[in-house]
mmCIF file of C-alpha atoms in Angstrom:
data_model
loop_
_atom_site.group_PDB
_atom_site.id
_atom_site.type_symbol
_atom_site.label_atom_id
_atom_site.label_comp_id
_atom_site.label_asym_id
_atom_site.label_seq_id
_atom_site.Cartn_x
_atom_site.Cartn_y
_atom_site.Cartn_z
ATOM 1 C CA MET A 1428 99.058 94.143 75.498
ATOM 2 C CA VAL A 1429 97.459 92.111 78.921
ATOM 3 C CA HIS A 1430 93.576 91.492 78.315
ATOM 4 C CA HIS A 1431 91.644 90.774 81.255
ATOM 5 C CA ASP A 1432 88.503 89.849 81.724
ATOM 6 C CA VAL A 1433 85.542 91.162 83.613
ATOM 7 C CA ALA A 1434 84.786 89.009 86.539
ATOM 8 C CA ALA A 1435 89.049 89.441 87.189
ATOM 9 C CA LEU A 1436 89.177 93.109 86.999
ATOM 10 C CA GLN A 1437 86.724 93.152 89.466
ATOM 11 C CA ARG A 1438 87.894 89.645 91.778
ATOM 12 C CA ARG A 1439 91.414 92.502 91.469
ATOM 13 C CA LEU A 1440 88.672 95.773 92.573
ATOM 14 C CA ALA A 1441 87.758 93.854 95.399
ATOM 15 C CA GLU A 1442 91.262 92.796 96.706
ATOM 16 C CA PHE A 1443 92.474 95.105 95.977
ATOM 17 C CA ALA A 1444 89.517 97.714 98.676
ATOM 18 C CA ALA A 1445 89.778 94.364 101.651
ATOM 19 C CA ALA A 1446 93.340 94.789 101.723
ATOM 20 C CA ARG A 1447 92.142 98.717 102.517
ATOM 21 C CA ASP A 1448 88.864 97.980 104.581
ATOM 22 C CA TRP A 1449 87.613 99.726 101.913
ATOM 23 C CA GLN A 1450 84.342 97.880 102.187
ATOM 24 C CA PRO A 1451 82.797 99.716 104.048
ATOM 25 C CA TYR A 1452 83.395 103.484 101.855
ATOM 26 C CA HIS A 1453 81.602 100.860 98.913
ATOM 27 C CA THR A 1454 78.351 101.712 98.736
ATOM 28 C CA PRO A 1455 75.802 101.584 96.066
ATOM 29 C CA LYS A 1456 75.227 104.989 96.363
ATOM 30 C CA ASN A 1457 79.023 105.876 97.300
ATOM 31 C CA LEU A 1458 80.581 104.514 94.398
ATOM 32 C CA ALA A 1459 77.500 105.991 92.172
ATOM 33 C CA ALA A 1460 79.447 108.914 93.537
ATOM 34 C CA ALA A 1461 82.719 107.975 93.108
ATOM 35 C CA LEU A 1462 82.108 107.210 89.342
ATOM 36 C CA SER A 1463 80.060 110.191 89.059
ATOM 37 C CA VAL A 1464 83.446 112.440 89.706
ATOM 38 C CA GLU A 1465 85.460 110.303 87.262
ATOM 39 C CA ALA A 1466 83.746 110.690 84.581
ATOM 40 C CA SER A 1467 83.564 114.799 84.533
ATOM 41 C CA GLU A 1468 87.870 114.383 85.427
ATOM 42 C CA LEU A 1469 87.754 112.301 81.758
ATOM 43 C CA LEU A 1470 84.984 115.165 80.443
ATOM 44 C CA GLU A 1471 87.429 118.237 82.254
ATOM 45 C CA ILE A 1472 90.139 117.312 79.421
ATOM 46 C CA PHE A 1473 88.583 117.783 76.800
ATOM 47 C CA GLN A 1474 86.303 120.451 78.016
ATOM 48 C CA TRP A 1475 87.881 124.133 76.512
ATOM 49 C CA LEU A 1476 89.475 121.698 73.074
ATOM 50 C CA THR A 1477 87.412 122.604 70.394
ATOM 51 C CA PRO A 1478 86.695 119.190 68.055
ATOM 52 C CA GLU A 1479 89.373 119.122 65.750
ATOM 53 C CA GLN A 1480 91.936 118.899 69.120
ATOM 54 C CA ALA A 1481 89.047 116.491 70.908
ATOM 55 C CA GLU A 1482 89.904 114.497 67.589
ATOM 56 C CA ARG A 1483 93.725 115.008 68.293
ATOM 57 C CA VAL A 1484 94.069 114.356 72.300
ATOM 58 C CA MET A 1485 95.691 111.179 72.509
ATOM 59 C CA GLU A 1486 98.715 112.875 70.356
ATOM 60 C CA ASP A 1487 100.156 114.030 73.258
ATOM 61 C CA PRO A 1488 101.768 111.501 75.640
ATOM 62 C CA GLU A 1489 101.386 113.681 79.152
ATOM 63 C CA SER A 1490 96.661 114.062 77.604
ATOM 64 C CA ALA A 1491 96.639 110.092 76.589
ATOM 65 C CA HIS A 1492 97.599 109.804 79.670
ATOM 66 C CA ARG A 1493 95.460 111.824 81.371
ATOM 67 C CA VAL A 1494 92.917 110.422 79.166
ATOM 68 C CA ALA A 1495 93.680 106.579 79.985
ATOM 69 C CA ASP A 1496 93.643 106.887 83.105
ATOM 70 C CA GLU A 1497 89.924 107.927 83.645
ATOM 71 C CA VAL A 1498 88.494 105.637 81.840
ATOM 72 C CA ALA A 1499 90.302 103.156 84.282
ATOM 73 C CA ASP A 1500 89.053 105.623 86.625
ATOM 74 C CA VAL A 1501 85.544 105.124 85.250
ATOM 75 C CA LEU A 1502 85.829 101.771 85.074
ATOM 76 C CA ALA A 1503 86.944 100.870 87.680
ATOM 77 C CA TYR A 1504 84.334 102.158 90.090
ATOM 78 C CA LEU A 1505 81.715 100.789 87.206
ATOM 79 C CA LEU A 1506 83.350 97.644 87.434
ATOM 80 C CA GLN A 1507 82.741 98.428 91.391
ATOM 81 C CA PHE A 1508 79.047 99.437 91.037
ATOM 82 C CA CYS A 1509 77.891 96.449 89.426
ATOM 83 C CA GLU A 1510 79.437 93.978 91.585
ATOM 84 C CA VAL A 1511 77.967 95.644 94.209
ATOM 85 C CA LEU A 1512 74.549 95.168 93.053
ATOM 86 C CA GLY A 1513 75.092 92.642 91.239
ATOM 87 C CA VAL A 1514 74.097 93.444 87.699
ATOM 88 C CA ASP A 1515 76.918 91.742 84.829
ATOM 89 C CA PRO A 1516 77.840 95.005 83.067
ATOM 90 C CA LEU A 1517 77.858 93.118 79.692
ATOM 91 C CA VAL A 1518 75.214 91.611 79.738
ATOM 92 C CA ALA A 1519 73.210 94.873 81.155
ATOM 93 C CA LEU A 1520 74.925 96.215 77.964
ATOM 94 C CA ALA A 1521 73.796 93.085 75.380
ATOM 95 C CA ALA A 1522 70.702 93.622 77.362
ATOM 96 C CA LYS A 1523 70.101 98.190 75.915
ATOM 97 C CA ILE A 1524 72.248 96.988 72.771
ATOM 98 C CA ASP A 1525 69.051 94.910 71.751
ATOM 99 C CA ARG A 1526 66.410 97.548 73.082
ATOM 100 C CA ASN A 1527 67.487 100.272 71.555
ATOM 101 C CA GLU A 1528 67.679 98.567 68.153
ATOM 102 C CA VAL A 1529 63.803 98.469 68.049
ATOM 103 C CA ARG A 1530 64.105 101.520 69.767
ATOM 104 C CA PHE A 1531 66.400 103.341 67.244
ATOM 105 C CA PRO A 1532 65.964 101.494 63.458
ATOM 106 C CA ALA A 1533 68.501 101.469 61.542
ATOM 107 C CA ARG A 1534 68.003 103.838 59.199
ATOM 108 C CA ARG A 1535 68.348 103.290 55.205
ATOM 109 C CA ARG A 1536 70.487 104.391 52.657
ATOM 110 C CA ASP A 1537 68.209 107.144 51.297
ATOM 111 C CA GLY A 1538 67.806 108.784 54.920
ATOM 112 C CA GLY A 1539 63.843 106.660 55.978
ATOM 113 C CA ASP A 1540 64.307 104.657 58.728
ATOM 114 C CA ALA A 1541 63.989 100.795 58.352
ATOM 115 C CA GLY A 1542 60.996 100.435 60.053
ATOM 116 C CA GLU A 1543 58.698 103.034 58.076
ATOM 117 C CA GLY A 1544 55.313 101.946 58.155
ATOM 118 C CA ALA A 1545 55.199 99.708 60.596
ATOM 119 C CA GLY A 1546 53.338 100.891 62.719
ATOM 120 C CA GLY A 1547 54.636 103.986 63.265
ATOM 121 C CA GLY A 1548 54.700 105.383 67.188
ATOM 122 C CA ALA A 1549 56.357 106.863 69.407
ATOM 123 C CA GLY A 1550 59.202 107.053 67.083
ATOM 124 C CA GLU A 1551 57.432 108.917 64.450
ATOM 125 C CA ALA A 1552 58.077 112.495 66.805
ATOM 126 C CA GLU A 1553 61.427 112.124 67.964
ATOM 127 C CA THR A 1554 63.934 114.405 66.103
ATOM 128 C CA GLY A 1555 67.510 114.700 66.956
ATOM 129 C CA ASP A 1556 71.016 112.105 66.272
ATOM 130 C CA ARG A 1557 70.379 109.125 69.428
ATOM 131 C CA HIS A 1558 73.475 107.158 71.083
ATOM 132 C CA SER A 1559 73.830 103.886 72.379
ATOM 133 C CA SER A 1560 73.120 105.320 75.979
ATOM 134 C CA GLU A 1561 69.374 106.362 76.091
#
């Protein structure tokens, strides 16, 4: 398997777009819209699957290929969006993880929050599972 770094992939995407004179269309709004469309196409693969079927989606070569293609499309548009706006996606992600580690303390094995009793606040009122993208 060939591994690429983010900057190299962004350069390839920029060169691909430049060779086709697509840069005028690669505005932040258009790239954000394209990213949303591609994310929806990824979701569409899973739309009517049961949780069990969704967990096995990569076992079927045809659906695995579709998933991989949509993941590539989502990542391509995200990387182009970041390039146009000057956002380093890895720096942005690391900063978001840092903030979420503070916002959503790890739970202790007994089910309580590791940060309980350390000042309380809005976090106590929140319920439900939280995910890293919040």
